[in-house]
mmCIF file of C-alpha atoms in Angstrom:
data_model
loop_
_atom_site.group_PDB
_atom_site.id
_atom_site.type_symbol
_atom_site.label_atom_id
_atom_site.label_comp_id
_atom_site.label_asym_id
_atom_site.label_seq_id
_atom_site.Cartn_x
_atom_site.Cartn_y
_atom_site.Cartn_z
ATOM 1 C CA ASP Y 808 0.000 0.000 0.000
ATOM 2 C CA GLY Y 809 2.709 2.490 0.935
ATOM 3 C CA GLY Y 810 4.126 2.327 -2.593
ATOM 4 C CA ILE Y 811 1.176 3.989 -4.299
ATOM 5 C CA THR Y 812 0.178 7.560 -3.616
ATOM 6 C CA GLN Y 813 -2.606 9.835 -4.759
ATOM 7 C CA SER Y 814 -2.938 13.589 -4.585
ATOM 8 C CA PRO Y 815 -4.653 15.682 -3.603
ATOM 9 C CA LYS Y 816 -6.622 14.013 -0.817
ATOM 10 C CA TYR Y 817 -9.523 16.431 -1.317
ATOM 11 C CA LEU Y 818 -10.354 18.334 -4.498
ATOM 12 C CA PHE Y 819 -13.064 20.815 -5.305
ATOM 13 C CA ARG Y 820 -14.197 21.505 -8.844
ATOM 14 C CA LYS Y 821 -16.282 24.325 -10.186
ATOM 15 C CA GLU Y 822 -18.786 23.823 -12.974
ATOM 16 C CA GLY Y 823 -17.134 23.611 -16.405
ATOM 17 C CA GLN Y 824 -13.665 23.081 -14.977
ATOM 18 C CA ASN Y 825 -11.245 20.274 -15.795
ATOM 19 C CA VAL Y 826 -9.278 18.812 -12.894
ATOM 20 C CA THR Y 827 -6.466 16.277 -12.795
ATOM 21 C CA LEU Y 828 -5.963 13.642 -10.121
ATOM 22 C CA SER Y 829 -2.462 12.330 -9.577
ATOM 23 C CA CYS Y 830 -1.478 8.689 -9.052
ATOM 24 C CA GLU Y 831 2.136 7.599 -8.564
ATOM 25 C CA GLN Y 832 3.586 4.186 -7.695
ATOM 26 C CA ASN Y 833 7.114 3.005 -6.932
ATOM 27 C CA LEU Y 834 6.247 -0.691 -6.954
ATOM 28 C CA ASN Y 835 7.507 -1.204 -10.514
ATOM 29 C CA HIS Y 836 4.047 -2.430 -11.468
ATOM 30 C CA ASP Y 837 3.121 -2.517 -15.141
ATOM 31 C CA ALA Y 838 -0.646 -2.243 -14.761
ATOM 32 C CA MET Y 839 -2.507 0.707 -13.257
ATOM 33 C CA TYR Y 840 -6.220 1.323 -12.801
ATOM 34 C CA TRP Y 841 -8.656 4.084 -11.918
ATOM 35 C CA TYR Y 842 -11.868 3.308 -10.061
ATOM 36 C CA ARG Y 843 -14.745 5.503 -9.001
ATOM 37 C CA GLN Y 844 -16.688 4.840 -5.802
ATOM 38 C CA ASP Y 845 -19.996 6.510 -5.015
ATOM 39 C CA PRO Y 846 -21.364 6.565 -1.449
ATOM 40 C CA GLY Y 847 -22.531 3.144 -0.341
ATOM 41 C CA GLN Y 848 -21.587 1.555 -3.629
ATOM 42 C CA GLY Y 849 -18.913 -0.627 -5.132
ATOM 43 C CA LEU Y 850 -15.948 0.274 -7.309
ATOM 44 C CA ARG Y 851 -16.486 0.959 -10.979
ATOM 45 C CA LEU Y 852 -13.630 0.891 -13.468
ATOM 46 C CA ILE Y 853 -12.938 4.134 -15.357
ATOM 47 C CA TYR Y 854 -9.694 3.442 -17.248
ATOM 48 C CA TYR Y 855 -6.833 1.017 -17.021
ATOM 49 C CA SER Y 856 -3.360 0.707 -18.471
ATOM 50 C CA GLN Y 857 -1.407 -2.515 -18.782
ATOM 51 C CA ILE Y 858 1.769 -0.917 -20.083
ATOM 52 C CA VAL Y 859 3.335 2.476 -20.723
ATOM 53 C CA ASN Y 860 1.788 4.446 -23.598
ATOM 54 C CA ASP Y 861 -1.268 2.178 -23.694
ATOM 55 C CA PHE Y 862 -4.617 2.372 -21.913
ATOM 56 C CA GLN Y 863 -8.176 1.088 -22.313
ATOM 57 C CA LYS Y 864 -11.594 2.380 -21.370
ATOM 58 C CA GLY Y 865 -13.348 0.778 -18.465
ATOM 59 C CA ASP Y 866 -17.084 0.663 -17.825
ATOM 60 C CA ILE Y 867 -17.615 4.381 -17.132
ATOM 61 C CA ALA Y 868 -14.955 6.211 -19.187
ATOM 62 C CA GLU Y 869 -17.207 8.987 -20.534
ATOM 63 C CA GLY Y 870 -16.104 12.400 -19.273
ATOM 64 C CA TYR Y 871 -12.669 11.171 -18.179
ATOM 65 C CA SER Y 872 -9.266 11.012 -19.826
ATOM 66 C CA VAL Y 873 -5.911 9.489 -18.857
ATOM 67 C CA SER Y 874 -2.302 9.312 -19.981
ATOM 68 C CA ARG Y 875 0.484 6.821 -19.272
ATOM 69 C CA GLU Y 876 3.734 8.435 -20.324
ATOM 70 C CA LYS Y 877 5.723 6.918 -17.457
ATOM 71 C CA LYS Y 878 5.486 3.549 -15.748
ATOM 72 C CA GLU Y 879 5.167 5.199 -12.331
ATOM 73 C CA SER Y 880 2.427 7.665 -13.188
ATOM 74 C CA PHE Y 881 -1.203 7.378 -14.345
ATOM 75 C CA PRO Y 882 -3.014 10.734 -13.995
ATOM 76 C CA LEU Y 883 -6.770 10.994 -14.423
ATOM 77 C CA THR Y 884 -8.436 14.127 -15.802
ATOM 78 C CA VAL Y 885 -12.063 14.738 -14.960
ATOM 79 C CA THR Y 886 -13.382 16.894 -17.774
ATOM 80 C CA SER Y 887 -16.354 19.240 -17.870
ATOM 81 C CA ALA Y 888 -18.157 16.573 -19.875
ATOM 82 C CA GLN Y 889 -18.472 14.488 -16.698
ATOM 83 C CA LYS Y 890 -21.756 15.826 -15.361
ATOM 84 C CA ASN Y 891 -21.738 14.158 -11.966
ATOM 85 C CA PRO Y 892 -18.099 13.849 -10.870
ATOM 86 C CA THR Y 893 -18.585 14.003 -7.106
ATOM 87 C CA ALA Y 894 -17.159 10.714 -5.833
ATOM 88 C CA PHE Y 895 -14.207 8.980 -4.195
ATOM 89 C CA TYR Y 896 -11.529 8.120 -6.771
ATOM 90 C CA LEU Y 897 -9.184 5.216 -6.190
ATOM 91 C CA CYS Y 898 -6.063 4.406 -8.149
ATOM 92 C CA ALA Y 899 -4.586 0.912 -8.070
ATOM 93 C CA SER Y 900 -1.580 -0.889 -9.471
ATOM 94 C CA LYS Y 901 -0.812 -4.539 -10.147
ATOM 95 C CA GLY Y 902 2.408 -6.328 -10.938
ATOM 96 C CA GLY Y 903 3.059 -9.933 -11.975
ATOM 97 C CA GLY Y 904 1.336 -12.411 -9.715
ATOM 98 C CA ALA Y 905 0.608 -9.846 -7.030
ATOM 99 C CA GLY Y 906 -2.822 -8.549 -6.224
ATOM 100 C CA TRP Y 907 -4.081 -5.032 -6.625
ATOM 101 C CA PHE Y 908 -2.678 -2.349 -4.353
ATOM 102 C CA PHE Y 909 -4.816 0.731 -3.856
ATOM 103 C CA GLY Y 910 -3.804 4.301 -3.219
ATOM 104 C CA PRO Y 911 -5.426 6.293 -0.385
ATOM 105 C CA GLY Y 912 -7.958 7.922 -2.705
ATOM 106 C CA THR Y 913 -9.015 11.416 -3.746
ATOM 107 C CA ARG Y 914 -12.380 12.776 -2.730
ATOM 108 C CA LEU Y 915 -13.696 15.078 -5.470
ATOM 109 C CA THR Y 916 -16.555 17.484 -4.818
ATOM 110 C CA VAL Y 917 -18.291 19.728 -7.310
ATOM 111 C CA LEU Y 918 -19.093 23.171 -5.950
ATOM 112 C CA GLY Q 1477 -20.107 -7.876 -20.045
ATOM 113 C CA GLU Q 1478 -18.498 -9.328 -16.960
ATOM 114 C CA ASN Q 1479 -20.472 -9.085 -13.760
ATOM 115 C CA VAL Q 1480 -20.053 -9.945 -10.087
ATOM 116 C CA GLU Q 1481 -23.071 -10.160 -7.811
ATOM 117 C CA GLN Q 1482 -22.607 -9.970 -4.051
ATOM 118 C CA HIS Q 1483 -25.028 -10.835 -1.227
ATOM 119 C CA PRO Q 1484 -26.133 -9.729 1.250
ATOM 120 C CA SER Q 1485 -25.734 -5.966 0.963
ATOM 121 C CA THR Q 1486 -25.836 -5.620 4.754
ATOM 122 C CA LEU Q 1487 -25.078 -8.148 7.466
ATOM 123 C CA SER Q 1488 -25.450 -7.726 11.203
ATOM 124 C CA VAL Q 1489 -24.032 -10.295 13.640
ATOM 125 C CA GLN Q 1490 -23.257 -10.594 17.318
ATOM 126 C CA GLU Q 1491 -19.650 -10.679 18.424
ATOM 127 C CA GLY Q 1492 -18.360 -14.234 18.300
ATOM 128 C CA ASP Q 1493 -20.788 -15.354 15.613
ATOM 129 C CA SER Q 1494 -19.765 -16.291 12.067
ATOM 130 C CA ALA Q 1495 -20.413 -14.183 8.986
ATOM 131 C CA VAL Q 1496 -20.726 -15.427 5.417
ATOM 132 C CA ILE Q 1497 -20.731 -13.285 2.275
ATOM 133 C CA LYS Q 1498 -21.438 -14.819 -1.112
ATOM 134 C CA CYS Q 1499 -20.506 -13.795 -4.645
ATOM 135 C CA THR Q 1500 -21.352 -15.054 -8.106
ATOM 136 C CA TYR Q 1501 -19.359 -14.221 -11.212
ATOM 137 C CA SER Q 1502 -20.353 -14.373 -14.863
ATOM 138 C CA ASP Q 1503 -17.083 -14.971 -16.738
ATOM 139 C CA SER Q 1504 -16.285 -18.677 -16.584
ATOM 140 C CA ALA Q 1505 -12.665 -17.862 -17.504
ATOM 141 C CA SER Q 1506 -12.141 -15.823 -14.320
ATOM 142 C CA ASN Q 1507 -9.187 -17.263 -12.433
ATOM 143 C CA TYR Q 1508 -8.416 -14.979 -9.496
ATOM 144 C CA PHE Q 1509 -10.797 -13.928 -6.719
ATOM 145 C CA PRO Q 1510 -9.673 -11.421 -4.081
ATOM 146 C CA TRP Q 1511 -11.609 -10.089 -1.123
ATOM 147 C CA TYR Q 1512 -11.143 -6.557 0.156
ATOM 148 C CA LYS Q 1513 -12.063 -4.853 3.422
ATOM 149 C CA GLN Q 1514 -12.762 -1.138 3.326
ATOM 150 C CA GLU Q 1515 -13.178 1.017 6.404
ATOM 151 C CA LEU Q 1516 -14.976 4.328 6.143
ATOM 152 C CA GLY Q 1517 -13.027 6.842 4.037
ATOM 153 C CA LYS Q 1518 -10.095 4.475 3.597
ATOM 154 C CA ARG Q 1519 -8.654 2.492 0.718
ATOM 155 C CA PRO Q 1520 -9.689 -1.148 0.186
ATOM 156 C CA GLN Q 1521 -7.271 -3.594 1.821
ATOM 157 C CA LEU Q 1522 -6.743 -7.111 0.491
ATOM 158 C CA ILE Q 1523 -7.647 -9.635 3.196
ATOM 159 C CA ILE Q 1524 -7.569 -12.932 1.333
ATOM 160 C CA ASP Q 1525 -7.595 -14.231 -2.219
ATOM 161 C CA ILE Q 1526 -8.002 -17.518 -4.044
ATOM 162 C CA ARG Q 1527 -7.025 -18.775 -7.464
ATOM 163 C CA SER Q 1528 -9.144 -21.006 -9.645
ATOM 164 C CA ASN Q 1529 -7.012 -24.098 -9.100
ATOM 165 C CA VAL Q 1530 -7.821 -24.093 -5.371
ATOM 166 C CA GLY Q 1531 -11.157 -24.867 -3.709
ATOM 167 C CA GLU Q 1532 -10.543 -23.360 -0.282
ATOM 168 C CA LYS Q 1533 -8.049 -21.153 1.508
ATOM 169 C CA LYS Q 1534 -7.837 -20.184 5.174
ATOM 170 C CA ASP Q 1535 -6.007 -17.492 7.066
ATOM 171 C CA GLN Q 1536 -6.709 -17.534 10.803
ATOM 172 C CA ARG Q 1537 -10.362 -16.492 11.222
ATOM 173 C CA ILE Q 1538 -10.939 -15.867 7.525
ATOM 174 C CA ALA Q 1539 -11.588 -18.435 4.816
ATOM 175 C CA VAL Q 1540 -12.644 -18.307 1.199
ATOM 176 C CA THR Q 1541 -14.266 -21.123 -0.781
ATOM 177 C CA LEU Q 1542 -14.626 -21.383 -4.538
ATOM 178 C CA ASN Q 1543 -17.052 -23.476 -6.584
ATOM 179 C CA LYS Q 1544 -15.949 -23.098 -10.192
ATOM 180 C CA THR Q 1545 -18.784 -25.188 -11.585
ATOM 181 C CA ALA Q 1546 -21.394 -22.949 -10.025
ATOM 182 C CA LYS Q 1547 -19.256 -19.818 -10.414
ATOM 183 C CA HIS Q 1548 -19.688 -19.035 -6.724
ATOM 184 C CA PHE Q 1549 -17.188 -17.975 -4.110
ATOM 185 C CA SER Q 1550 -17.734 -17.076 -0.477
ATOM 186 C CA LEU Q 1551 -15.997 -15.335 2.406
ATOM 187 C CA HIS Q 1552 -16.313 -16.864 5.864
ATOM 188 C CA ILE Q 1553 -15.336 -14.957 9.001
ATOM 189 C CA THR Q 1554 -15.428 -16.902 12.257
ATOM 190 C CA GLU Q 1555 -15.426 -15.559 15.821
ATOM 191 C CA THR Q 1556 -16.278 -12.087 14.600
ATOM 192 C CA GLN Q 1557 -15.002 -9.067 16.523
ATOM 193 C CA PRO Q 1558 -16.188 -5.434 16.491
ATOM 194 C CA GLU Q 1559 -13.091 -4.455 14.516
ATOM 195 C CA ASP Q 1560 -14.319 -6.696 11.685
ATOM 196 C CA SER Q 1561 -17.052 -4.117 11.064
ATOM 197 C CA ALA Q 1562 -16.446 -2.642 7.597
ATOM 198 C CA VAL Q 1563 -17.546 -2.970 3.992
ATOM 199 C CA TYR Q 1564 -16.322 -6.113 2.265
ATOM 200 C CA PHE Q 1565 -15.933 -6.401 -1.509
ATOM 201 C CA CYS Q 1566 -15.448 -9.484 -3.605
ATOM 202 C CA ALA Q 1567 -13.881 -9.268 -7.053
ATOM 203 C CA ALA Q 1568 -13.117 -11.461 -10.045
ATOM 204 C CA TYR Q 1569 -10.262 -11.253 -12.525
ATOM 205 C CA THR Q 1570 -9.544 -12.959 -15.807
ATOM 206 C CA SER Q 1571 -5.900 -13.009 -16.863
ATOM 207 C CA GLY Q 1572 -5.134 -13.037 -20.550
ATOM 208 C CA GLY Q 1573 -8.519 -11.635 -21.345
ATOM 209 C CA TYR Q 1574 -9.756 -8.195 -20.487
ATOM 210 C CA ASN Q 1575 -7.368 -8.061 -17.516
ATOM 211 C CA LYS Q 1576 -9.961 -6.162 -15.517
ATOM 212 C CA LEU Q 1577 -10.770 -6.637 -11.864
ATOM 213 C CA ILE Q 1578 -14.549 -6.503 -11.542
ATOM 214 C CA PHE Q 1579 -15.975 -5.763 -8.093
ATOM 215 C CA GLY Q 1580 -19.171 -6.770 -6.382
ATOM 216 C CA ALA Q 1581 -21.342 -4.031 -4.892
ATOM 217 C CA GLY Q 1582 -20.105 -4.655 -1.354
ATOM 218 C CA THR Q 1583 -21.453 -5.967 1.959
ATOM 219 C CA ARG Q 1584 -21.644 -3.745 4.999
ATOM 220 C CA LEU Q 1585 -20.847 -5.934 8.004
ATOM 221 C CA ALA Q 1586 -21.740 -4.752 11.491
ATOM 222 C CA VAL Q 1587 -20.481 -6.757 14.471
ATOM 223 C CA HIS Q 1588 -22.274 -5.856 17.693
ATOM 224 C CA PRO Q 1589 -20.569 -6.350 21.070
#
């Protein structure tokens, strides 16, 4: 767990504004994932990347974008096209036979 | 698409009792099944996992069973304690396919002293 970090912990977005959530890992994991969690609900997959410079849409990719220019970093941008972005965002990484390791999360609130 | 169903959504037990949470998955090629515990406002923490070539795995008070034919897997917690109170998520993963970890909707477990 300690090898994957997210920032900021809390983020506030105004209407029509794009915001970027940071996710960094020093576990040397190839695969990284972004999940969204709404109150009282499970985790839904937004985007995932199995290798640098490659990523795939998850189940709820609309209104989000990602990049994977470095193995350690997988930032998520919440665009103005995402009409209901208030949620808890979790980044995770996975390497080899290991399970998923989650970051501490970013709580995004729309003002 | 792939789907994981989890039951019950809430579970209330007395301290010392056992708790069982059940999950069903849709992708017959799924081969890895982790269970996560999430406390309020925190990240999910892996508590136990099982691979498709194993029918049961135990770790102290926690055990997981897998029935590949029925596509069911279950989490068993014995001698529950108040600190076991949390939300528990099951998940299913298929390697070599979509490589996505699909989560169940979660079970809120409350252990009363």
